[in-house]
Coordinates of C-alpha atoms and ligand atoms in Angstrom, one line a residue:
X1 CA -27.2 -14.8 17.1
X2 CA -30.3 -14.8 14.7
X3 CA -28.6 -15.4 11.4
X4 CA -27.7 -18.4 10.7
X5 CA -24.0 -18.8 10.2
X6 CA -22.2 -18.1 6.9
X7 CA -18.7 -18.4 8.0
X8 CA -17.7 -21.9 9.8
X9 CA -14.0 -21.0 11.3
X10 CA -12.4 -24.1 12.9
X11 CA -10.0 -23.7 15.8
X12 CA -10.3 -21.4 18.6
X13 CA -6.8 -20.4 19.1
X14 CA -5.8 -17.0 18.3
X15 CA -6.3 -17.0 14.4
X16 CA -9.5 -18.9 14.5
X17 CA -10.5 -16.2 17.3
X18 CA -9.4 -13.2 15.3
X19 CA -11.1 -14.4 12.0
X20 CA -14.4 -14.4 14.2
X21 CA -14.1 -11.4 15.9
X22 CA -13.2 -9.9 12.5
X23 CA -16.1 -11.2 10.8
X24 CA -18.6 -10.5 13.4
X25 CA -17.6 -7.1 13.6
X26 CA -18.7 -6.3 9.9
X27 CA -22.3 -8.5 10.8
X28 CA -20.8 -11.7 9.3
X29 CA -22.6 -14.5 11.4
X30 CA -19.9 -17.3 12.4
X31 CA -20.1 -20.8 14.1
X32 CA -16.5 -21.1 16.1
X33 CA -15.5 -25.2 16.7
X34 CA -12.7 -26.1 18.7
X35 CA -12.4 -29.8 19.0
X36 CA -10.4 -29.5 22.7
X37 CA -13.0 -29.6 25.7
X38 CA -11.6 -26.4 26.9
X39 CA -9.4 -23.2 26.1
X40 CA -5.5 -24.4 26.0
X41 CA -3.6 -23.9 29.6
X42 CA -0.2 -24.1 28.0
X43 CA 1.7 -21.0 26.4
X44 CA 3.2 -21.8 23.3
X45 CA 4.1 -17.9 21.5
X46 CA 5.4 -15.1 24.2
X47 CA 6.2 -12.2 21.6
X48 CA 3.7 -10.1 20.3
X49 CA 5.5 -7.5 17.8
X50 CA 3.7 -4.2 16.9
X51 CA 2.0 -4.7 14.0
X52 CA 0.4 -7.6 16.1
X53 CA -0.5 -5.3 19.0
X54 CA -2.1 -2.8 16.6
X55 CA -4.1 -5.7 14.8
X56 CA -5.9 -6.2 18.4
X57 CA -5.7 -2.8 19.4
X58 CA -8.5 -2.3 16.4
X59 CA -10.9 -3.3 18.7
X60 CA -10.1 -2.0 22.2
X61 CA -7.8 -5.0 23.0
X62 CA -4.3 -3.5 23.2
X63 CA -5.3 -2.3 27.3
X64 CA -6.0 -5.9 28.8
X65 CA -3.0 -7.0 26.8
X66 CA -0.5 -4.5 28.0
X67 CA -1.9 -5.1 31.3
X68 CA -1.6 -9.0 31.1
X69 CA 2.1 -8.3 29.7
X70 CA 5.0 -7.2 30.2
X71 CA 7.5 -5.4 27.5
X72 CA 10.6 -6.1 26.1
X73 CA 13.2 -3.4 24.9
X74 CA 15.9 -5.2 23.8
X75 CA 17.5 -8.5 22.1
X76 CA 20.6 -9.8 22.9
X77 CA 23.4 -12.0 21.3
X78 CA 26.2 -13.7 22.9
X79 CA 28.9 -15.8 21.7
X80 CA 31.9 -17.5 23.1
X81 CA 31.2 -15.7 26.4
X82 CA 30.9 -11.9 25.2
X83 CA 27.5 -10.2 23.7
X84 CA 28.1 -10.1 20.2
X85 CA 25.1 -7.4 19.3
X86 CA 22.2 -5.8 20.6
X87 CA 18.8 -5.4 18.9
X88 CA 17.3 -2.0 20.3
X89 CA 13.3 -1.9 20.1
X90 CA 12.8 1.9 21.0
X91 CA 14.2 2.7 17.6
X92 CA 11.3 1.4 15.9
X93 CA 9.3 4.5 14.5
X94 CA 6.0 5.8 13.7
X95 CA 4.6 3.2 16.1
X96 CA 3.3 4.0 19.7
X97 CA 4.5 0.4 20.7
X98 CA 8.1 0.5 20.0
X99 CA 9.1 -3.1 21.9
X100 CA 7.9 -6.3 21.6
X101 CA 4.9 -7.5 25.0
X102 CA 6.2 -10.3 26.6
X103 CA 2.9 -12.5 26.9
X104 CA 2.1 -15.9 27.5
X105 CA -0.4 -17.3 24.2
X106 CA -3.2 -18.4 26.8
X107 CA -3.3 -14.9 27.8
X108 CA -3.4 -13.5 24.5
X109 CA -6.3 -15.9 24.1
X110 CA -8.0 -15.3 27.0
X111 CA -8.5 -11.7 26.0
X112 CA -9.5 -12.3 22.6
X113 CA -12.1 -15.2 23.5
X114 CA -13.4 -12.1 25.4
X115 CA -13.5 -9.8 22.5
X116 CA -15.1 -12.2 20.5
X117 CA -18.3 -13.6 23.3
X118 CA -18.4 -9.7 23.7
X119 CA -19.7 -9.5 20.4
X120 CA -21.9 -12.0 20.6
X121 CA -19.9 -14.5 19.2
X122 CA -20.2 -18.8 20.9
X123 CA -17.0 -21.0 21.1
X124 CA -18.1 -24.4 20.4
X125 CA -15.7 -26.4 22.6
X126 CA -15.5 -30.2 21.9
X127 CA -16.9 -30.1 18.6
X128 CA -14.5 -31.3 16.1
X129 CA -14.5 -31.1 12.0
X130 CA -14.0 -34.4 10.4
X131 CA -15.2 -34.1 7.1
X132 CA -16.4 -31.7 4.6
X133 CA -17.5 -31.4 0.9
X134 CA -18.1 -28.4 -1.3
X135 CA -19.7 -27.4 -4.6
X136 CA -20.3 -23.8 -6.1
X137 CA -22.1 -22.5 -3.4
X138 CA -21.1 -23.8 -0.2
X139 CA -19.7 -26.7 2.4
X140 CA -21.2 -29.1 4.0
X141 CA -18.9 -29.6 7.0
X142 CA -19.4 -32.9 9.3
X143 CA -18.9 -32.0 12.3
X144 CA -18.4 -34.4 15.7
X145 CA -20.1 -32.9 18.7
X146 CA -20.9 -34.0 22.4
X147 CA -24.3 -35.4 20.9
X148 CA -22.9 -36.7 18.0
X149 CA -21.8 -36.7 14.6
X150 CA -23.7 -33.5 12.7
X151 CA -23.6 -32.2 9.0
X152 CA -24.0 -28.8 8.5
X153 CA -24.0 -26.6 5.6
X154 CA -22.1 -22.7 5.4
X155 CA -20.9 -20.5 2.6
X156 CA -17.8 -20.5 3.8
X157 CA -15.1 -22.4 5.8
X158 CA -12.2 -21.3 7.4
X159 CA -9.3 -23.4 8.8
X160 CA -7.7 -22.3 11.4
X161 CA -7.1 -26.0 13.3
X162 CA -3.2 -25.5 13.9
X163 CA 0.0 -27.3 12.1
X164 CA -1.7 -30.8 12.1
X165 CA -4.9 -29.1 10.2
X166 CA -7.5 -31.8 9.1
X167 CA -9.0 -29.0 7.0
X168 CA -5.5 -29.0 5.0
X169 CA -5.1 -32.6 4.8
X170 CA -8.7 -33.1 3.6
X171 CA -7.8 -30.9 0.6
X172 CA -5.2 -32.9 0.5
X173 CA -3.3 -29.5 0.2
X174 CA 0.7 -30.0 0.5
X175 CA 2.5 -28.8 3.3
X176 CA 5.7 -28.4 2.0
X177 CA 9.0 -28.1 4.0
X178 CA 11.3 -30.0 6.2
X179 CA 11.6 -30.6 10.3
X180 CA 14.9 -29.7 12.5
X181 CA 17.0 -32.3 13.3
X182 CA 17.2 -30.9 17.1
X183 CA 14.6 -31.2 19.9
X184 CA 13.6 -28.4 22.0
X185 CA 12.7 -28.3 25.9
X186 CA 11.4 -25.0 28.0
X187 CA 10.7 -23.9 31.5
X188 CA 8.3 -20.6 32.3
X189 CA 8.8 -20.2 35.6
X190 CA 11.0 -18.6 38.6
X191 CA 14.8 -18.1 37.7
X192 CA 17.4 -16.6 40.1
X193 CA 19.8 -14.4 37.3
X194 CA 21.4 -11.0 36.6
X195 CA 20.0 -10.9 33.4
X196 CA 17.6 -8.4 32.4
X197 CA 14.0 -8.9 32.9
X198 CA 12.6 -7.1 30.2
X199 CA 14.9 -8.2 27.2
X200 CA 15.5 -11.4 25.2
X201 CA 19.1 -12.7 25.8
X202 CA 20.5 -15.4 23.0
X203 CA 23.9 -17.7 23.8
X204 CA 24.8 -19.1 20.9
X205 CA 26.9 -22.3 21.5
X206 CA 28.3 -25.2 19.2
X207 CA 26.6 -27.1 21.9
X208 CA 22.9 -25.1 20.7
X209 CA 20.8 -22.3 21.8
X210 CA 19.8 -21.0 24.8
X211 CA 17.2 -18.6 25.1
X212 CA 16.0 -16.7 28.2
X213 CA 13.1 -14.1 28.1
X214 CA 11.1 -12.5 30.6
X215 CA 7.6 -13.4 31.2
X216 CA 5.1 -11.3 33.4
X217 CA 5.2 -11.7 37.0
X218 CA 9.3 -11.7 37.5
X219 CA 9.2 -15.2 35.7
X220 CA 10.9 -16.3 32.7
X221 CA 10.9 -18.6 29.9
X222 CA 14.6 -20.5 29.4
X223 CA 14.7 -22.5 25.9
X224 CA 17.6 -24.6 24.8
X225 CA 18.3 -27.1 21.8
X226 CA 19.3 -30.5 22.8
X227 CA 21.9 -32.1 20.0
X228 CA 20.4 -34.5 17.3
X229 CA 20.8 -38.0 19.5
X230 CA 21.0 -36.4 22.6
X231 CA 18.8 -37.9 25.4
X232 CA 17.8 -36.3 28.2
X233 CA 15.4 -37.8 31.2
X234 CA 14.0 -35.2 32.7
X235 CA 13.3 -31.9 30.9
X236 CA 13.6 -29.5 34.1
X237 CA 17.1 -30.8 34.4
X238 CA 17.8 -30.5 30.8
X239 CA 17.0 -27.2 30.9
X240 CA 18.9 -26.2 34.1
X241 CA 22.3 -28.3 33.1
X242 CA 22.4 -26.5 29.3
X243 CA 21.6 -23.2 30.9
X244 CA 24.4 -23.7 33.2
X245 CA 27.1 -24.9 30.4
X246 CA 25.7 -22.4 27.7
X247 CA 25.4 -18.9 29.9
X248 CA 28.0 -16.9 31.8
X249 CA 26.2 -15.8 34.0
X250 CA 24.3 -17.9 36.5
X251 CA 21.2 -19.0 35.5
X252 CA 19.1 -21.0 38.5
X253 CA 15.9 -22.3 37.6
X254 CA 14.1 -22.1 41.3
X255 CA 10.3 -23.0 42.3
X256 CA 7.3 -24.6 40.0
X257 CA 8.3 -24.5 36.1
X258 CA 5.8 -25.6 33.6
X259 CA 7.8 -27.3 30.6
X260 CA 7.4 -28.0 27.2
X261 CA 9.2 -30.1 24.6
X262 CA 8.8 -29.2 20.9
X263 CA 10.1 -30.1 17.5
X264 CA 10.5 -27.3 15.1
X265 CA 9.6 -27.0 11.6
X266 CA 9.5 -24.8 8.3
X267 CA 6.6 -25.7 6.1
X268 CA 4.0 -23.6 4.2
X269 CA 1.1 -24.8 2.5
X270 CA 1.3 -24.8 -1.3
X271 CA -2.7 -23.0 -1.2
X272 CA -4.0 -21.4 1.5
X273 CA -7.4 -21.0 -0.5
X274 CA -9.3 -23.6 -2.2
X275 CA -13.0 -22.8 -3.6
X276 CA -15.1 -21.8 -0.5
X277 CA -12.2 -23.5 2.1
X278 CA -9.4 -21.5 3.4
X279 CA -6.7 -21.4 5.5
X280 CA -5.0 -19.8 7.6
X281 CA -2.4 -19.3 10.8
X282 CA -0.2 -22.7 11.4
X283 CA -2.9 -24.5 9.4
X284 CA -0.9 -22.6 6.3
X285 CA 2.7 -22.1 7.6
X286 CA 4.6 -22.9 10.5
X287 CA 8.0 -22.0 11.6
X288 CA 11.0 -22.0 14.1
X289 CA 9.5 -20.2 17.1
X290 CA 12.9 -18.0 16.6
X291 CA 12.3 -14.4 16.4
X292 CA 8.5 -15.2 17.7
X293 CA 6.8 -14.8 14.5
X294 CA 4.3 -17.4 14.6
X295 CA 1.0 -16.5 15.9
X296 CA 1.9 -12.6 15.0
X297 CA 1.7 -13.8 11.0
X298 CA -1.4 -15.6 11.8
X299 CA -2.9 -12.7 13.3
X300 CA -2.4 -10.7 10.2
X301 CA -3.2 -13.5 8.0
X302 CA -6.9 -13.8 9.4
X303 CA -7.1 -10.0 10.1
X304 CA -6.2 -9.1 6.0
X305 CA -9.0 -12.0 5.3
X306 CA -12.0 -11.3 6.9
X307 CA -12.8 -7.7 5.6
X308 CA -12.5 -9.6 2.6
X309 CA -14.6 -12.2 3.3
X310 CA -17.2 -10.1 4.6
X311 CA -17.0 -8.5 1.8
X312 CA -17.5 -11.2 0.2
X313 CA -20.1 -12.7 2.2
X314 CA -22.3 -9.0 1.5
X315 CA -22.0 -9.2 -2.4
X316 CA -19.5 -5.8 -2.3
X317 CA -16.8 -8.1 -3.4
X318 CA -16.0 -10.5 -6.4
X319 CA -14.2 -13.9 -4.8
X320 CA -11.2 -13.1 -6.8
X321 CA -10.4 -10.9 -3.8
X322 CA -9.3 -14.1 -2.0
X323 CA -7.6 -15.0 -4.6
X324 CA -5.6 -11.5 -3.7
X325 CA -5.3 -12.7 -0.1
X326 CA -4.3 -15.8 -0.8
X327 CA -0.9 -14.0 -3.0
X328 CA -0.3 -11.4 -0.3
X329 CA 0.0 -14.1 2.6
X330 CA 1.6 -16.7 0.8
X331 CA 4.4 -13.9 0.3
X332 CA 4.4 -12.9 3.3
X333 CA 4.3 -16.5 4.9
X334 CA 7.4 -17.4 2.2
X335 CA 9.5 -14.1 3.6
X336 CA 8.6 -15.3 7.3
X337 CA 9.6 -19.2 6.8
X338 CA 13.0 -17.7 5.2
X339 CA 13.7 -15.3 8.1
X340 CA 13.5 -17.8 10.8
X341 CA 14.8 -20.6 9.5
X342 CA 18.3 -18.1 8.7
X343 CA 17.9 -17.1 12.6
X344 CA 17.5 -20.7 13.9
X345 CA 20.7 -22.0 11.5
X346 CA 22.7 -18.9 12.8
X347 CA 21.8 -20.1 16.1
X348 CA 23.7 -23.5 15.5
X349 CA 26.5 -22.5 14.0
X350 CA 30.4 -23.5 14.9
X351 CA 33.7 -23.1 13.7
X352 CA 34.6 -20.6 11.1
X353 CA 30.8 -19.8 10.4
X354 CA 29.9 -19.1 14.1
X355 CA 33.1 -16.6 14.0
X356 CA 32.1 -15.3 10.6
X357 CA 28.4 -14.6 12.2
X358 CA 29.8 -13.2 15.4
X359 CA 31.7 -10.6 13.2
X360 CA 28.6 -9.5 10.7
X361 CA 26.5 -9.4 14.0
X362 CA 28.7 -7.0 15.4
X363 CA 29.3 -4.6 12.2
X364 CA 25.2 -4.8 12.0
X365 CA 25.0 -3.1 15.2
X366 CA 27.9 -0.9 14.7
X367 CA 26.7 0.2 11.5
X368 CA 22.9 0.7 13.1
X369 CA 21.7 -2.3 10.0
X370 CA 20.2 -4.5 12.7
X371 CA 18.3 -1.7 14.3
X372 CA 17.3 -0.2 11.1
X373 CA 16.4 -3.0 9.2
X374 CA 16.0 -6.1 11.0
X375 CA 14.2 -4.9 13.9
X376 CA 11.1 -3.2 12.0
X377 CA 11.2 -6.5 10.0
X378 CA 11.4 -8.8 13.3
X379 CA 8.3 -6.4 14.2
X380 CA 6.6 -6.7 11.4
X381 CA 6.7 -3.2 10.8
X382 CA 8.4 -3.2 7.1
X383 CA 6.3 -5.7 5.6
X384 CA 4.7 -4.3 2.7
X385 CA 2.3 -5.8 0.0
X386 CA 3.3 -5.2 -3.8
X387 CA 1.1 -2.5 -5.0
X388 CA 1.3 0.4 -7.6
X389 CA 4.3 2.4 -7.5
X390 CA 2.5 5.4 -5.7
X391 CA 4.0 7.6 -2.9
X392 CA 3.7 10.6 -1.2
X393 CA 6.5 11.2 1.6
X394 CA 6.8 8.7 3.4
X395 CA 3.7 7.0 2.5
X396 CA 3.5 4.3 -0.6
X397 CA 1.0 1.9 -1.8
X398 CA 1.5 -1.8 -0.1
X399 CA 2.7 -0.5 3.1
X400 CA 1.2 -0.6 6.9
X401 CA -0.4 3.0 7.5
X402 CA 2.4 4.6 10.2
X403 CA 1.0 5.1 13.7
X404 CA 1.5 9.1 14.3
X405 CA -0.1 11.5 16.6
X406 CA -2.8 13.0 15.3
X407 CA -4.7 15.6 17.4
X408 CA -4.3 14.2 20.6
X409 CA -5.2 10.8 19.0
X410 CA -3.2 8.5 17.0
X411 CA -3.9 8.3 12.7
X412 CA -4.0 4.2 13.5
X413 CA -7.2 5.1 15.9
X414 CA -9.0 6.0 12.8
X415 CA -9.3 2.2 11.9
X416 CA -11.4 1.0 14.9
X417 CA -14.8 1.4 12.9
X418 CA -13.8 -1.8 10.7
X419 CA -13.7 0.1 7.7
X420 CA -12.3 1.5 4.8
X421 CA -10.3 4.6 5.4
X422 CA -10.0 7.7 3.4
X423 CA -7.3 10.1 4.9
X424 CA -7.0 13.6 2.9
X425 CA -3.8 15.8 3.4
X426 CA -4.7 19.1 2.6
X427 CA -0.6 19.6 2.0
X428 CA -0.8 23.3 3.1
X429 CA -3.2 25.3 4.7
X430 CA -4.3 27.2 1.5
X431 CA -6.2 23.6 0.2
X432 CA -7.8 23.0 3.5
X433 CA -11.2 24.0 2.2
X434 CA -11.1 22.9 -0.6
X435 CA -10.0 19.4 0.8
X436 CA -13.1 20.0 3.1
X437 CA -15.3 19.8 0.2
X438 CA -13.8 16.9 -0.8
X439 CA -14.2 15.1 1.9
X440 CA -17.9 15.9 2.7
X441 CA -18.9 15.3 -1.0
X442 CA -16.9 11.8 -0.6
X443 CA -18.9 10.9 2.4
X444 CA -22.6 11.5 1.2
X445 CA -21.1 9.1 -1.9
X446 CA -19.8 6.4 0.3
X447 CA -21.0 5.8 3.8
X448 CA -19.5 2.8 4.4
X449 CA -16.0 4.5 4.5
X450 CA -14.5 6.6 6.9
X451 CA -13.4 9.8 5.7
X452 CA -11.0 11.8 8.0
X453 CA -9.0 14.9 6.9
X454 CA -5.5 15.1 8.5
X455 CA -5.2 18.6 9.9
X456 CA -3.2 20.8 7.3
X457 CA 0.8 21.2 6.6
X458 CA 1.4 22.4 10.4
X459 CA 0.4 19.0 11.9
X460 CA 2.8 16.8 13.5
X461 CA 1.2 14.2 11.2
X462 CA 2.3 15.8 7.9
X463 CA 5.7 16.3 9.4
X464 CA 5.9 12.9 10.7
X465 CA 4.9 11.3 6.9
X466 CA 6.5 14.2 5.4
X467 CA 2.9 14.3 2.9
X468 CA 3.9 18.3 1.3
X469 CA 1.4 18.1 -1.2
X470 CA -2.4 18.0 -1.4
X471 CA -3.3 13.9 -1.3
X472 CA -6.0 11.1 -0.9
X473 CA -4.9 8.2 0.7
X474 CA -7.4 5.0 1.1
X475 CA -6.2 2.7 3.9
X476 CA -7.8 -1.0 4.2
X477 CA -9.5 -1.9 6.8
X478 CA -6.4 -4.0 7.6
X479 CA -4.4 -1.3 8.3
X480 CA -2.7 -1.5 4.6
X481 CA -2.3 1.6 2.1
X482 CA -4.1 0.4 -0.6
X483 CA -3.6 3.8 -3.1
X484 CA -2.6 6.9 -2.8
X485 CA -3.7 10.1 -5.2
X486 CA -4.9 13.1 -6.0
X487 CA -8.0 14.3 -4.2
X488 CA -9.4 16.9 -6.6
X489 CA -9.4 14.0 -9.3
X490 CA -13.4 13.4 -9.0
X491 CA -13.1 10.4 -11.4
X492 CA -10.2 8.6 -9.2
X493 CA -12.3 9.8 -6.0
X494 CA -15.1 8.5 -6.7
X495 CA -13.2 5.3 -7.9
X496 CA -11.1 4.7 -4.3
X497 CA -13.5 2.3 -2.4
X498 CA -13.0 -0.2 -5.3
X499 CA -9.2 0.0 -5.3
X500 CA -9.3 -1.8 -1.7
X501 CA -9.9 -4.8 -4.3
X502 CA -6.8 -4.0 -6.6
X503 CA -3.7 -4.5 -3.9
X504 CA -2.0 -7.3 -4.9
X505 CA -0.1 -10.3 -4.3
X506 CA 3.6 -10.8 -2.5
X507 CA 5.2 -9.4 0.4
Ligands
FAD1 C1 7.7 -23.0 21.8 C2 7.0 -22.1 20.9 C3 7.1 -20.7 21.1 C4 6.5 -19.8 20.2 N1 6.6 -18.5 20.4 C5 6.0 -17.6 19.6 C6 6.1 -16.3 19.8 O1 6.8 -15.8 20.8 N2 5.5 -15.4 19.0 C7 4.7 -15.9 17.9 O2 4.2 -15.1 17.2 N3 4.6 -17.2 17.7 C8 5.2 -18.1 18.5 N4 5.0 -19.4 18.4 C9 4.0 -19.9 17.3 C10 2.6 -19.8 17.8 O3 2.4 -20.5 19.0 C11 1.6 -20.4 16.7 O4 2.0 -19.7 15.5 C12 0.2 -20.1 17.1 O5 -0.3 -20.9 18.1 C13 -0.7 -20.4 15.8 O6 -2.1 -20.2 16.1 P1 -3.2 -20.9 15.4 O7 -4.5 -20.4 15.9 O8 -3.0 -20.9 13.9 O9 -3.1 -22.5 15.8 P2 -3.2 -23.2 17.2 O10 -2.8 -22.3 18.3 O11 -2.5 -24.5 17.0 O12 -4.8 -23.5 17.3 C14 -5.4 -24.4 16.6 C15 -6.7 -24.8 17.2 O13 -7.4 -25.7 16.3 C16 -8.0 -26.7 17.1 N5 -8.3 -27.9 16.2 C17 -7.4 -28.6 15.5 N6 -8.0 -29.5 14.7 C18 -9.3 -29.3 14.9 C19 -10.5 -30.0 14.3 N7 -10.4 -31.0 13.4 N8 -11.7 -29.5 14.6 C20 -11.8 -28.5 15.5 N9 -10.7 -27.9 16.1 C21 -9.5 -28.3 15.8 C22 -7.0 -27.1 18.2 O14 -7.6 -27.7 19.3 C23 -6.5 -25.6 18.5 O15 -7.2 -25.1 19.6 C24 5.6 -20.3 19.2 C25 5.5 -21.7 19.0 C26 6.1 -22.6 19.9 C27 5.9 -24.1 19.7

């Protein structure tokens, strides 16, 4: 890299790795710290939901990640010995990943770190970020490296250094939330079981959770809650006795298991931006691993940031667009605390609750709620962005642009290039020239965004989105619908690249 860096992004786990890959694919030169000596062997998040497969699948990931995964069609509730619901994934629509990929985090990384020395990008491992200052037009970070102590200065700094974040705590930024009482203990490894490989089974106990999911190679990850005051010496055993008491069907824990024990939490950060600092990931909001949420928000957090940023970064952009970043994912981060922390309490439930949940669990499925609503929500599908109340079929402002076939591609493919999309709908084939014109006018106007005409009313697209009528729809390079009008307008045409500023805040 020539440039000198504008962008310092600490942490190299997957947010700090997709906020530099993002970055330096719109030029933005980035220095990357991590303050470990070397990439993290331990696998924290397995779930990757859609929306956070088609944030990597952007650029060319989604391969090496379905290859280093496996996928999981199904979740699972039992209760007092009998499933109590099932969670379907292949109902999820207008997606071409309808499951969740069962993937271990150090995987995950491992591919991104890839993406990102692919572009050209360094990982600084060993350096750490002690200290930092700022004034109008920059920060002077300190930073601690295998020579020593350095200051340097960037226009920018991004935190991405993980729950214990030393960017938040110099802003002195409150982390506001509480801690479980329980403890946690799992075991990836070999397991001799019935149960199926490629879903996520749930025993809910008064005694706690026990989780099992499949992991790729045949292995799986088993998870339990141990009782406030419980002890337990060694966590193998732990594991293996709850798994025994909690599951009906035997559950043997055979061969080398790599363990973990964890404490749980639900905190967000009150700002995730202050001046030139932001954060984002686990630096802003951490939560119950239930539903595997975690490092999917992050993803998206530092995904809908950095075409900002760069922005930003270019002059195309006033700061307040942060500002609008900051709203969005603080919404977003909010909704996703609130979700899991319900899930984990459900989890722990006894008595009359547990039998009230068991019975709502079971009319969800009957009634097809949990597979209509909380499974695109689980996948991150539903989340929208408050935005102006404009539609067109199935297609609103806020919302993530649907994945449909278009052509013998897919309409997501479009947002590869890293920028702005325009999509026109001619409606019906009698517009189809004159959207034509459109279109080729709109792109002498504005090269930096893609301009792609959906084949007319006959498409499987149209049908798909149900778009009748003749429509302009500008998509954010995050994958977001940002507006949504009419295309022979010329004023409102010519105004769409500066509406990707005008989304706002919320989820
Ligand atoms: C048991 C468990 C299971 C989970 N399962 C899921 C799941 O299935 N799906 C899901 O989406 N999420 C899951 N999560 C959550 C997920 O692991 C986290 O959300 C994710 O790791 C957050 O990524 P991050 O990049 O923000 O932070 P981290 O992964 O914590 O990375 C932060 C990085 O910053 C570095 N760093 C820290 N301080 C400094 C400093 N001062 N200077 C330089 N570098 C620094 C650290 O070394 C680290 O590499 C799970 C979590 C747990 C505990």
């Amino acid at each position: 890299m020539t440039e000198s860096p504008k962008v310092l992004v600490v942490g190299a786990g997957p947010v700090g790795l997709v906020t530099g890959i993002e970055l330096l694919r719109r030029g933005v030169a980035v220095r990357l710290v991590d303050r470990s000596e070397r990439p993290n062997p331990h696998s924290k998040a397995i779930a990757l939901w859609p929306r956070g497969i088609e944030a990597l699948a952007r650029y060319g990931a989604a391969e090496e990640l379905h290859r280093r995964g496996v996928v999981l069609r199904a979740q699972n509730y039992h209760s007092q010995g009998r499933r109590v619901a099932r969670l379907a994934f292949g109902g999820l629509r207008r997606t071409r990943y309808p499951y969740a990929l069962s993937i271990p985090q150090r995987e995950t990384e491992g591919v991104l770190r890839d993406v990102f020395l692919g572009l050209g990008g360094a990982i600084e491992f060993g350096t750490s970020l002690t200290g930092f200052t700022q004034d109008g037009n920059g920060v002077e970070a300190a930073l601690e490296t295998g020579d020593g102590p350095r200051t340097e200065r960037f226009d920018w700094l991004v935190g991405c250094d993980g729950a214990h974040s030393t960017v938040r705590d110099i802003l002195g930024v409150p982390f506001r939330g509480s801690s479980y009482p329980q403890q946690f203990l799992l075991t990836d490894g070999p397991v001799r079981t019935s149960l199926a490989h490629d879903e996520v089974h749930y025993f809910m106990s008064p005694a706690g959770i026990l989780v099992v999911v499949g992991l790729p190679g045949g292995l799986y990850r088993t998870f339990v809650s141990v009782a406030p005051g419980r002890s337990w010496e060694d966590a193998r055993e732990a594991v293996q006795q709850a798994a025994s008491e909690r599951c009906p069907v035997p559950i043997e824990l055979v061969g080398e298991q790599q363990t973990g024990v964890f404490r749980v939490h639900r905190k967000t950060a009150d700002r995730f931006r202050s001046g030139r600092v932001l954060l984002a990931g686990d630096a802003a909001h951490i939560h119950s691993p239930a539903g595997g949420q975690g490092l999917n928000t992050g993803i998206e957090d530092a995904a809908s940031l950095a075409w900002r940023l760069a922005g930003v970064c270019e002059g195309r952009y006033g700061d307040r667009v942060l500002d609008q970043w900051e709203a969005e994912r603080l919404g977003v981060a909010r909704a996703v605390v609130g979700d899991t922390d319900r899930q984990t309490r459900m989890w722990m439930m006894s008595g009359w609750r547990a039998r009230a949940r068991d019975a709502v669990l079971g009319a969800g499925e009957r009634s097809g709620a949990l597979n209509r609503v909380v499974v695109p929500r689980q996948a991150q599908l539903s989340f929208a962005y408050p935005a102006p109340r404009e539609r067109a079929g199935r297609l609103r402002a806020g919302m993530r642009l649907p994945d449909v076939p278009l052509g013998g591609r897919w309409l997501r493919d479009e947002l590869s290039s890293a920028a702005p999309l325009l999509l026109l709908f001619p409606g019906t084939g009698k517009h189809r020239k004159e959207v034509g014109g459109v279109a080729e006018r709109f792109r002498k106007a504005h090269e930096d965004v893609r301009v792609v005409v959906v084949p007319d009313a006959a498409d499987k697209a149209h049908a798909l989105l149900g778009v009748k009528r003749p429509c302009a729809v500008l998509v954010r390079p995050d994958g977001a619908v940002a507006a949504l009008r009419d295309p022979f307008d010329d004023e409102l045409t010519a105004a769409l690249p500066a509406l990707a500023e005008t989304a706002t805040g919320g989820r």
